[in-house]
Amino acid sequence: MSVVERLQSNWLDELPRGQLNWKDETRTVLGLEIIVSGYEAPEHVDRGGFLPGIFGLVVSPRETVETYVEDHADGTIDIPQYYSDFPEGDSMRVNLYERGGDAVRAAPLESAIRELNGSGRYRKSEFTLYDCLGGDAKPCPIVRENVGCILLAPMLGPE
């Protein structure tokens, strides 16, 4: 069974949706098997400074994500209600949320929501972004229940 077939059997059979570019390889990050994002910015993110490898589409089953959240998350992070609520301009460099000098940036979060949602509007209530920042910052999972999970690499503070 291919990696994508395993991903689809653990989550939604439509993933990946094609909003993001994915490498043809997996990695393990703190117990979660992921497919890493490639080097091309998503079409809708017309912003400078796109960073490869900032996204990880989670292949591991939901139970493994739940364990990750129990072990590493300290609450949740509020997400914008609509795509139009994300900052305009170079939001690749705009921190949407910060804690302990580490941050989740607007453009990667918007891109992750688009990948998990597909086209059209999204319901904020269907998504949960977990706060794994501060101290020993770890990737923050954004989960769309019964659809999928993407890990967002944190923007680390200078220390």
mmCIF file with all atom_site columns, C-alpha atoms in Angstrom:
data_model
loop_
_atom_site.group_PDB
_atom_site.id
_atom_site.type_symbol
_atom_site.label_atom_id
_atom_site.label_alt_id
_atom_site.label_comp_id
_atom_site.label_asym_id
_atom_site.label_entity_id
_atom_site.label_seq_id
_atom_site.pdbx_PDB_ins_code
_atom_site.Cartn_x
_atom_site.Cartn_y
_atom_site.Cartn_z
_atom_site.occupancy
_atom_site.B_iso_or_equiv
_atom_site.pdbx_formal_charge
_atom_site.auth_seq_id
_atom_site.auth_comp_id
_atom_site.auth_asym_id
_atom_site.auth_atom_id
_atom_site.pdbx_PDB_model_num
ATOM 1   C CA . MET A 1 1   ? 0.000   0.000  0.000  1.00 0.00 ? 1   MET A CA 1
ATOM 2   C CA . SER A 1 2   ? 1.423   3.397  -0.969 1.00 0.00 ? 2   SER A CA 1
ATOM 3   C CA . VAL A 1 3   ? 1.867   6.257  1.489  1.00 0.00 ? 3   VAL A CA 1
ATOM 4   C CA . VAL A 1 4   ? -1.043  8.157  -0.041 1.00 0.00 ? 4   VAL A CA 1
ATOM 5   C CA . GLU A 1 5   ? -3.272  5.069  0.179  1.00 0.00 ? 5   GLU A CA 1
ATOM 6   C CA . ARG A 1 6   ? -2.358  4.708  3.866  1.00 0.00 ? 6   ARG A CA 1
ATOM 7   C CA . LEU A 1 7   ? -3.072  8.407  4.411  1.00 0.00 ? 7   LEU A CA 1
ATOM 8   C CA . GLN A 1 8   ? -6.441  8.045  2.719  1.00 0.00 ? 8   GLN A CA 1
ATOM 9   C CA . SER A 1 9   ? -7.359  4.920  4.700  1.00 0.00 ? 9   SER A CA 1
ATOM 10  C CA . ASN A 1 10  ? -6.526  6.690  7.990  1.00 0.00 ? 10  ASN A CA 1
ATOM 11  C CA . TRP A 1 11  ? -8.258  9.966  7.095  1.00 0.00 ? 11  TRP A CA 1
ATOM 12  C CA . LEU A 1 12  ? -10.262 11.098 4.064  1.00 0.00 ? 12  LEU A CA 1
ATOM 13  C CA . ASP A 1 13  ? -9.914  9.347  0.725  1.00 0.00 ? 13  ASP A CA 1
ATOM 14  C CA . GLU A 1 14  ? -9.731  12.726 -1.070 1.00 0.00 ? 14  GLU A CA 1
ATOM 15  C CA . LEU A 1 15  ? -6.483  13.788 0.619  1.00 0.00 ? 15  LEU A CA 1
ATOM 16  C CA . PRO A 1 16  ? -4.195  15.230 -0.568 1.00 0.00 ? 16  PRO A CA 1
ATOM 17  C CA . ARG A 1 17  ? -6.400  17.834 -2.243 1.00 0.00 ? 17  ARG A CA 1
ATOM 18  C CA . GLY A 1 18  ? -3.677  19.367 -4.397 1.00 0.00 ? 18  GLY A CA 1
ATOM 19  C CA . GLN A 1 19  ? -3.546  22.837 -2.846 1.00 0.00 ? 19  GLN A CA 1
ATOM 20  C CA . LEU A 1 20  ? 0.007   22.176 -1.661 1.00 0.00 ? 20  LEU A CA 1
ATOM 21  C CA . ASN A 1 21  ? 2.962   20.485 -3.330 1.00 0.00 ? 21  ASN A CA 1
ATOM 22  C CA . TRP A 1 22  ? 4.065   17.305 -1.500 1.00 0.00 ? 22  TRP A CA 1
ATOM 23  C CA . LYS A 1 23  ? 7.360   15.425 -1.690 1.00 0.00 ? 23  LYS A CA 1
ATOM 24  C CA . ASP A 1 24  ? 7.230   11.740 -2.518 1.00 0.00 ? 24  ASP A CA 1
ATOM 25  C CA . GLU A 1 25  ? 8.687   10.680 0.828  1.00 0.00 ? 25  GLU A CA 1
ATOM 26  C CA . THR A 1 26  ? 7.709   10.360 4.451  1.00 0.00 ? 26  THR A CA 1
ATOM 27  C CA . ARG A 1 27  ? 9.395   11.412 7.657  1.00 0.00 ? 27  ARG A CA 1
ATOM 28  C CA . THR A 1 28  ? 8.649   10.744 11.286 1.00 0.00 ? 28  THR A CA 1
ATOM 29  C CA . VAL A 1 29  ? 8.270   13.746 13.584 1.00 0.00 ? 29  VAL A CA 1
ATOM 30  C CA . LEU A 1 30  ? 7.816   12.983 17.281 1.00 0.00 ? 30  LEU A CA 1
ATOM 31  C CA . GLY A 1 31  ? 5.989   9.752  16.489 1.00 0.00 ? 31  GLY A CA 1
ATOM 32  C CA . LEU A 1 32  ? 3.849   11.098 13.620 1.00 0.00 ? 32  LEU A CA 1
ATOM 33  C CA . GLU A 1 33  ? 4.504   9.897  10.089 1.00 0.00 ? 33  GLU A CA 1
ATOM 34  C CA . ILE A 1 34  ? 4.142   12.784 7.653  1.00 0.00 ? 34  ILE A CA 1
ATOM 35  C CA . ILE A 1 35  ? 4.472   13.671 3.988  1.00 0.00 ? 35  ILE A CA 1
ATOM 36  C CA . VAL A 1 36  ? 6.568   16.853 3.784  1.00 0.00 ? 36  VAL A CA 1
ATOM 37  C CA . SER A 1 37  ? 5.658   19.871 1.667  1.00 0.00 ? 37  SER A CA 1
ATOM 38  C CA . GLY A 1 38  ? 7.734   20.640 -1.395 1.00 0.00 ? 38  GLY A CA 1
ATOM 39  C CA . TYR A 1 39  ? 9.435   23.801 -2.557 1.00 0.00 ? 39  TYR A CA 1
ATOM 40  C CA . GLU A 1 40  ? 6.640   25.485 -4.483 1.00 0.00 ? 40  GLU A CA 1
ATOM 41  C CA . ALA A 1 41  ? 4.292   27.951 -2.820 1.00 0.00 ? 41  ALA A CA 1
ATOM 42  C CA . PRO A 1 42  ? 0.586   27.195 -3.160 1.00 0.00 ? 42  PRO A CA 1
ATOM 43  C CA . GLU A 1 43  ? -1.089  29.126 -5.972 1.00 0.00 ? 43  GLU A CA 1
ATOM 44  C CA . HIS A 1 44  ? -3.324  31.154 -3.651 1.00 0.00 ? 44  HIS A CA 1
ATOM 45  C CA . VAL A 1 45  ? -0.381  32.222 -1.473 1.00 0.00 ? 45  VAL A CA 1
ATOM 46  C CA . ASP A 1 46  ? 1.108   35.023 -3.531 1.00 0.00 ? 46  ASP A CA 1
ATOM 47  C CA . ARG A 1 47  ? 3.517   36.032 -0.813 1.00 0.00 ? 47  ARG A CA 1
ATOM 48  C CA . GLY A 1 48  ? 7.294   36.099 -0.604 1.00 0.00 ? 48  GLY A CA 1
ATOM 49  C CA . GLY A 1 49  ? 9.395   33.956 1.652  1.00 0.00 ? 49  GLY A CA 1
ATOM 50  C CA . PHE A 1 50  ? 7.560   30.642 1.270  1.00 0.00 ? 50  PHE A CA 1
ATOM 51  C CA . LEU A 1 51  ? 9.495   28.015 3.208  1.00 0.00 ? 51  LEU A CA 1
ATOM 52  C CA . PRO A 1 52  ? 9.735   24.411 2.011  1.00 0.00 ? 52  PRO A CA 1
ATOM 53  C CA . GLY A 1 53  ? 9.073   21.729 4.580  1.00 0.00 ? 53  GLY A CA 1
ATOM 54  C CA . ILE A 1 54  ? 6.902   23.949 6.780  1.00 0.00 ? 54  ILE A CA 1
ATOM 55  C CA . PHE A 1 55  ? 3.919   21.583 6.354  1.00 0.00 ? 55  PHE A CA 1
ATOM 56  C CA . GLY A 1 56  ? 3.592   17.908 7.144  1.00 0.00 ? 56  GLY A CA 1
ATOM 57  C CA . LEU A 1 57  ? 0.466   16.077 5.986  1.00 0.00 ? 57  LEU A CA 1
ATOM 58  C CA . VAL A 1 58  ? -0.096  13.438 8.672  1.00 0.00 ? 58  VAL A CA 1
ATOM 59  C CA . VAL A 1 59  ? -0.272  9.843  7.473  1.00 0.00 ? 59  VAL A CA 1
ATOM 60  C CA . SER A 1 60  ? -0.533  8.362  10.982 1.00 0.00 ? 60  SER A CA 1
ATOM 61  C CA . PRO A 1 61  ? -3.986  7.372  12.275 1.00 0.00 ? 61  PRO A CA 1
ATOM 62  C CA . ARG A 1 62  ? -6.139  9.704  14.389 1.00 0.00 ? 62  ARG A CA 1
ATOM 63  C CA . GLU A 1 63  ? -5.275  7.900  17.605 1.00 0.00 ? 63  GLU A CA 1
ATOM 64  C CA . THR A 1 64  ? -1.584  8.700  17.103 1.00 0.00 ? 64  THR A CA 1
ATOM 65  C CA . VAL A 1 65  ? -2.455  12.379 16.576 1.00 0.00 ? 65  VAL A CA 1
ATOM 66  C CA . GLU A 1 66  ? -4.519  12.307 19.788 1.00 0.00 ? 66  GLU A CA 1
ATOM 67  C CA . THR A 1 67  ? -1.492  10.943 21.667 1.00 0.00 ? 67  THR A CA 1
ATOM 68  C CA . TYR A 1 68  ? 0.715   13.677 20.176 1.00 0.00 ? 68  TYR A CA 1
ATOM 69  C CA . VAL A 1 69  ? -1.788  16.329 21.299 1.00 0.00 ? 69  VAL A CA 1
ATOM 70  C CA . GLU A 1 70  ? -1.982  14.857 24.825 1.00 0.00 ? 70  GLU A CA 1
ATOM 71  C CA . ASP A 1 71  ? 1.820   14.800 25.090 1.00 0.00 ? 71  ASP A CA 1
ATOM 72  C CA . HIS A 1 72  ? 2.701   18.173 23.533 1.00 0.00 ? 72  HIS A CA 1
ATOM 73  C CA . ALA A 1 73  ? -0.247  20.584 23.301 1.00 0.00 ? 73  ALA A CA 1
ATOM 74  C CA . ASP A 1 74  ? -1.037  23.326 25.778 1.00 0.00 ? 74  ASP A CA 1
ATOM 75  C CA . GLY A 1 75  ? -4.514  24.311 24.668 1.00 0.00 ? 75  GLY A CA 1
ATOM 76  C CA . THR A 1 76  ? -5.678  25.520 21.287 1.00 0.00 ? 76  THR A CA 1
ATOM 77  C CA . ILE A 1 77  ? -5.119  28.548 19.071 1.00 0.00 ? 77  ILE A CA 1
ATOM 78  C CA . ASP A 1 78  ? -8.030  30.523 17.647 1.00 0.00 ? 78  ASP A CA 1
ATOM 79  C CA . ILE A 1 79  ? -8.196  30.601 13.843 1.00 0.00 ? 79  ILE A CA 1
ATOM 80  C CA . PRO A 1 80  ? -9.805  33.289 11.668 1.00 0.00 ? 80  PRO A CA 1
ATOM 81  C CA . GLN A 1 81  ? -13.494 32.854 10.870 1.00 0.00 ? 81  GLN A CA 1
ATOM 82  C CA . TYR A 1 82  ? -13.035 33.453 7.119  1.00 0.00 ? 82  TYR A CA 1
ATOM 83  C CA . TYR A 1 83  ? -10.206 33.441 4.567  1.00 0.00 ? 83  TYR A CA 1
ATOM 84  C CA . SER A 1 84  ? -10.754 37.210 4.230  1.00 0.00 ? 84  SER A CA 1
ATOM 85  C CA . ASP A 1 85  ? -9.830  37.594 7.931  1.00 0.00 ? 85  ASP A CA 1
ATOM 86  C CA . PHE A 1 86  ? -6.252  36.479 7.263  1.00 0.00 ? 86  PHE A CA 1
ATOM 87  C CA . PRO A 1 87  ? -3.834  39.429 6.941  1.00 0.00 ? 87  PRO A CA 1
ATOM 88  C CA . GLU A 1 88  ? -3.253  40.802 3.465  1.00 0.00 ? 88  GLU A CA 1
ATOM 89  C CA . GLY A 1 89  ? 0.173   41.311 1.934  1.00 0.00 ? 89  GLY A CA 1
ATOM 90  C CA . ASP A 1 90  ? 3.233   39.363 2.976  1.00 0.00 ? 90  ASP A CA 1
ATOM 91  C CA . SER A 1 91  ? 1.507   37.239 5.606  1.00 0.00 ? 91  SER A CA 1
ATOM 92  C CA . MET A 1 92  ? 4.289   34.667 5.348  1.00 0.00 ? 92  MET A CA 1
ATOM 93  C CA . ARG A 1 93  ? 6.027   36.974 7.791  1.00 0.00 ? 93  ARG A CA 1
ATOM 94  C CA . VAL A 1 94  ? 2.960   37.887 9.884  1.00 0.00 ? 94  VAL A CA 1
ATOM 95  C CA . ASN A 1 95  ? 2.654   36.018 13.168 1.00 0.00 ? 95  ASN A CA 1
ATOM 96  C CA . LEU A 1 96  ? -0.962  35.065 13.773 1.00 0.00 ? 96  LEU A CA 1
ATOM 97  C CA . TYR A 1 97  ? -0.174  33.739 17.247 1.00 0.00 ? 97  TYR A CA 1
ATOM 98  C CA . GLU A 1 98  ? 2.930   33.935 19.463 1.00 0.00 ? 98  GLU A CA 1
ATOM 99  C CA . ARG A 1 99  ? 3.978   32.292 22.712 1.00 0.00 ? 99  ARG A CA 1
ATOM 100 C CA . GLY A 1 100 ? 7.396   32.179 24.311 1.00 0.00 ? 100 GLY A CA 1
ATOM 101 C CA . GLY A 1 101 ? 9.010   33.881 21.304 1.00 0.00 ? 101 GLY A CA 1
ATOM 102 C CA . ASP A 1 102 ? 7.762   31.182 18.914 1.00 0.00 ? 102 ASP A CA 1
ATOM 103 C CA . ALA A 1 103 ? 4.917   31.698 16.468 1.00 0.00 ? 103 ALA A CA 1
ATOM 104 C CA . VAL A 1 104 ? 2.391   30.338 13.992 1.00 0.00 ? 104 VAL A CA 1
ATOM 105 C CA . ARG A 1 105 ? 2.372   32.472 10.860 1.00 0.00 ? 105 ARG A CA 1
ATOM 106 C CA . ALA A 1 106 ? -0.708  33.444 8.882  1.00 0.00 ? 106 ALA A CA 1
ATOM 107 C CA . ALA A 1 107 ? 0.159   32.154 5.389  1.00 0.00 ? 107 ALA A CA 1
ATOM 108 C CA . PRO A 1 108 ? 1.061   28.598 6.445  1.00 0.00 ? 108 PRO A CA 1
ATOM 109 C CA . LEU A 1 109 ? -2.085  28.340 8.549  1.00 0.00 ? 109 LEU A CA 1
ATOM 110 C CA . GLU A 1 110 ? -4.273  29.590 5.704  1.00 0.00 ? 110 GLU A CA 1
ATOM 111 C CA . SER A 1 111 ? -2.584  27.137 3.315  1.00 0.00 ? 111 SER A CA 1
ATOM 112 C CA . ALA A 1 112 ? -3.150  24.223 5.711  1.00 0.00 ? 112 ALA A CA 1
ATOM 113 C CA . ILE A 1 113 ? -6.828  25.087 6.076  1.00 0.00 ? 113 ILE A CA 1
ATOM 114 C CA . ARG A 1 114 ? -7.193  25.251 2.299  1.00 0.00 ? 114 ARG A CA 1
ATOM 115 C CA . GLU A 1 115 ? -5.519  21.835 1.902  1.00 0.00 ? 115 GLU A CA 1
ATOM 116 C CA . LEU A 1 116 ? -7.797  20.217 4.494  1.00 0.00 ? 116 LEU A CA 1
ATOM 117 C CA . ASN A 1 117 ? -10.903 22.041 3.267  1.00 0.00 ? 117 ASN A CA 1
ATOM 118 C CA . GLY A 1 118 ? -10.656 21.955 -0.503 1.00 0.00 ? 118 GLY A CA 1
ATOM 119 C CA . SER A 1 119 ? -12.275 24.826 -2.365 1.00 0.00 ? 119 SER A CA 1
ATOM 120 C CA . GLY A 1 120 ? -14.885 27.197 -1.044 1.00 0.00 ? 120 GLY A CA 1
ATOM 121 C CA . ARG A 1 121 ? -15.744 28.430 2.432  1.00 0.00 ? 121 ARG A CA 1
ATOM 122 C CA . TYR A 1 122 ? -14.777 26.637 5.596  1.00 0.00 ? 122 TYR A CA 1
ATOM 123 C CA . ARG A 1 123 ? -16.451 26.263 8.971  1.00 0.00 ? 123 ARG A CA 1
ATOM 124 C CA . LYS A 1 124 ? -14.164 27.405 11.741 1.00 0.00 ? 124 LYS A CA 1
ATOM 125 C CA . SER A 1 125 ? -15.850 24.931 14.101 1.00 0.00 ? 125 SER A CA 1
ATOM 126 C CA . GLU A 1 126 ? -14.543 21.976 12.046 1.00 0.00 ? 126 GLU A CA 1
ATOM 127 C CA . PHE A 1 127 ? -10.876 22.902 12.647 1.00 0.00 ? 127 PHE A CA 1
ATOM 128 C CA . THR A 1 128 ? -8.728  22.727 15.769 1.00 0.00 ? 128 THR A CA 1
ATOM 129 C CA . LEU A 1 129 ? -5.230  24.208 15.887 1.00 0.00 ? 129 LEU A CA 1
ATOM 130 C CA . TYR A 1 130 ? -3.255  22.936 18.874 1.00 0.00 ? 130 TYR A CA 1
ATOM 131 C CA . ASP A 1 131 ? -0.720  25.128 20.678 1.00 0.00 ? 131 ASP A CA 1
ATOM 132 C CA . CYS A 1 132 ? 2.624   23.320 20.931 1.00 0.00 ? 132 CYS A CA 1
ATOM 133 C CA . LEU A 1 133 ? 4.686   26.531 21.190 1.00 0.00 ? 133 LEU A CA 1
ATOM 134 C CA . GLY A 1 134 ? 6.693   28.019 24.022 1.00 0.00 ? 134 GLY A CA 1
ATOM 135 C CA . GLY A 1 135 ? 9.697   26.548 25.772 1.00 0.00 ? 135 GLY A CA 1
ATOM 136 C CA . ASP A 1 136 ? 10.600  23.528 23.659 1.00 0.00 ? 136 ASP A CA 1
ATOM 137 C CA . ALA A 1 137 ? 8.427   24.442 20.632 1.00 0.00 ? 137 ALA A CA 1
ATOM 138 C CA . LYS A 1 138 ? 7.105   21.589 18.533 1.00 0.00 ? 138 LYS A CA 1
ATOM 139 C CA . PRO A 1 139 ? 5.038   21.473 15.328 1.00 0.00 ? 139 PRO A CA 1
ATOM 140 C CA . CYS A 1 140 ? 1.428   22.515 15.867 1.00 0.00 ? 140 CYS A CA 1
ATOM 141 C CA . PRO A 1 141 ? -1.198  20.142 14.463 1.00 0.00 ? 141 PRO A CA 1
ATOM 142 C CA . ILE A 1 142 ? -4.259  21.571 12.754 1.00 0.00 ? 142 ILE A CA 1
ATOM 143 C CA . VAL A 1 143 ? -6.961  18.923 12.610 1.00 0.00 ? 143 VAL A CA 1
ATOM 144 C CA . ARG A 1 144 ? -10.138 18.879 10.603 1.00 0.00 ? 144 ARG A CA 1
ATOM 145 C CA . GLU A 1 145 ? -12.179 16.213 12.353 1.00 0.00 ? 145 GLU A CA 1
ATOM 146 C CA . ASN A 1 146 ? -12.675 13.079 10.246 1.00 0.00 ? 146 ASN A CA 1
ATOM 147 C CA . VAL A 1 147 ? -10.785 14.681 7.349  1.00 0.00 ? 147 VAL A CA 1
ATOM 148 C CA . GLY A 1 148 ? -7.093  15.035 8.156  1.00 0.00 ? 148 GLY A CA 1
ATOM 149 C CA . CYS A 1 149 ? -4.260  16.676 10.029 1.00 0.00 ? 149 CYS A CA 1
ATOM 150 C CA . ILE A 1 150 ? -1.363  18.893 9.009  1.00 0.00 ? 150 ILE A CA 1
ATOM 151 C CA . LEU A 1 151 ? 1.612   19.711 11.215 1.00 0.00 ? 151 LEU A CA 1
ATOM 152 C CA . LEU A 1 152 ? 2.776   23.325 10.996 1.00 0.00 ? 152 LEU A CA 1
ATOM 153 C CA . ALA A 1 153 ? 6.429   23.905 11.830 1.00 0.00 ? 153 ALA A CA 1
ATOM 154 C CA . PRO A 1 154 ? 6.688   26.781 14.309 1.00 0.00 ? 154 PRO A CA 1
ATOM 155 C CA . MET A 1 155 ? 8.618   29.940 13.531 1.00 0.00 ? 155 MET A CA 1
ATOM 156 C CA . LEU A 1 156 ? 11.212  29.749 16.268 1.00 0.00 ? 156 LEU A CA 1
ATOM 157 C CA . GLY A 1 157 ? 12.352  32.733 18.274 1.00 0.00 ? 157 GLY A CA 1
ATOM 158 C CA . PRO A 1 158 ? 15.996  33.853 18.206 1.00 0.00 ? 158 PRO A CA 1
ATOM 159 C CA . GLU A 1 159 ? 17.011  31.650 21.135 1.00 0.00 ? 159 GLU A CA 1
#
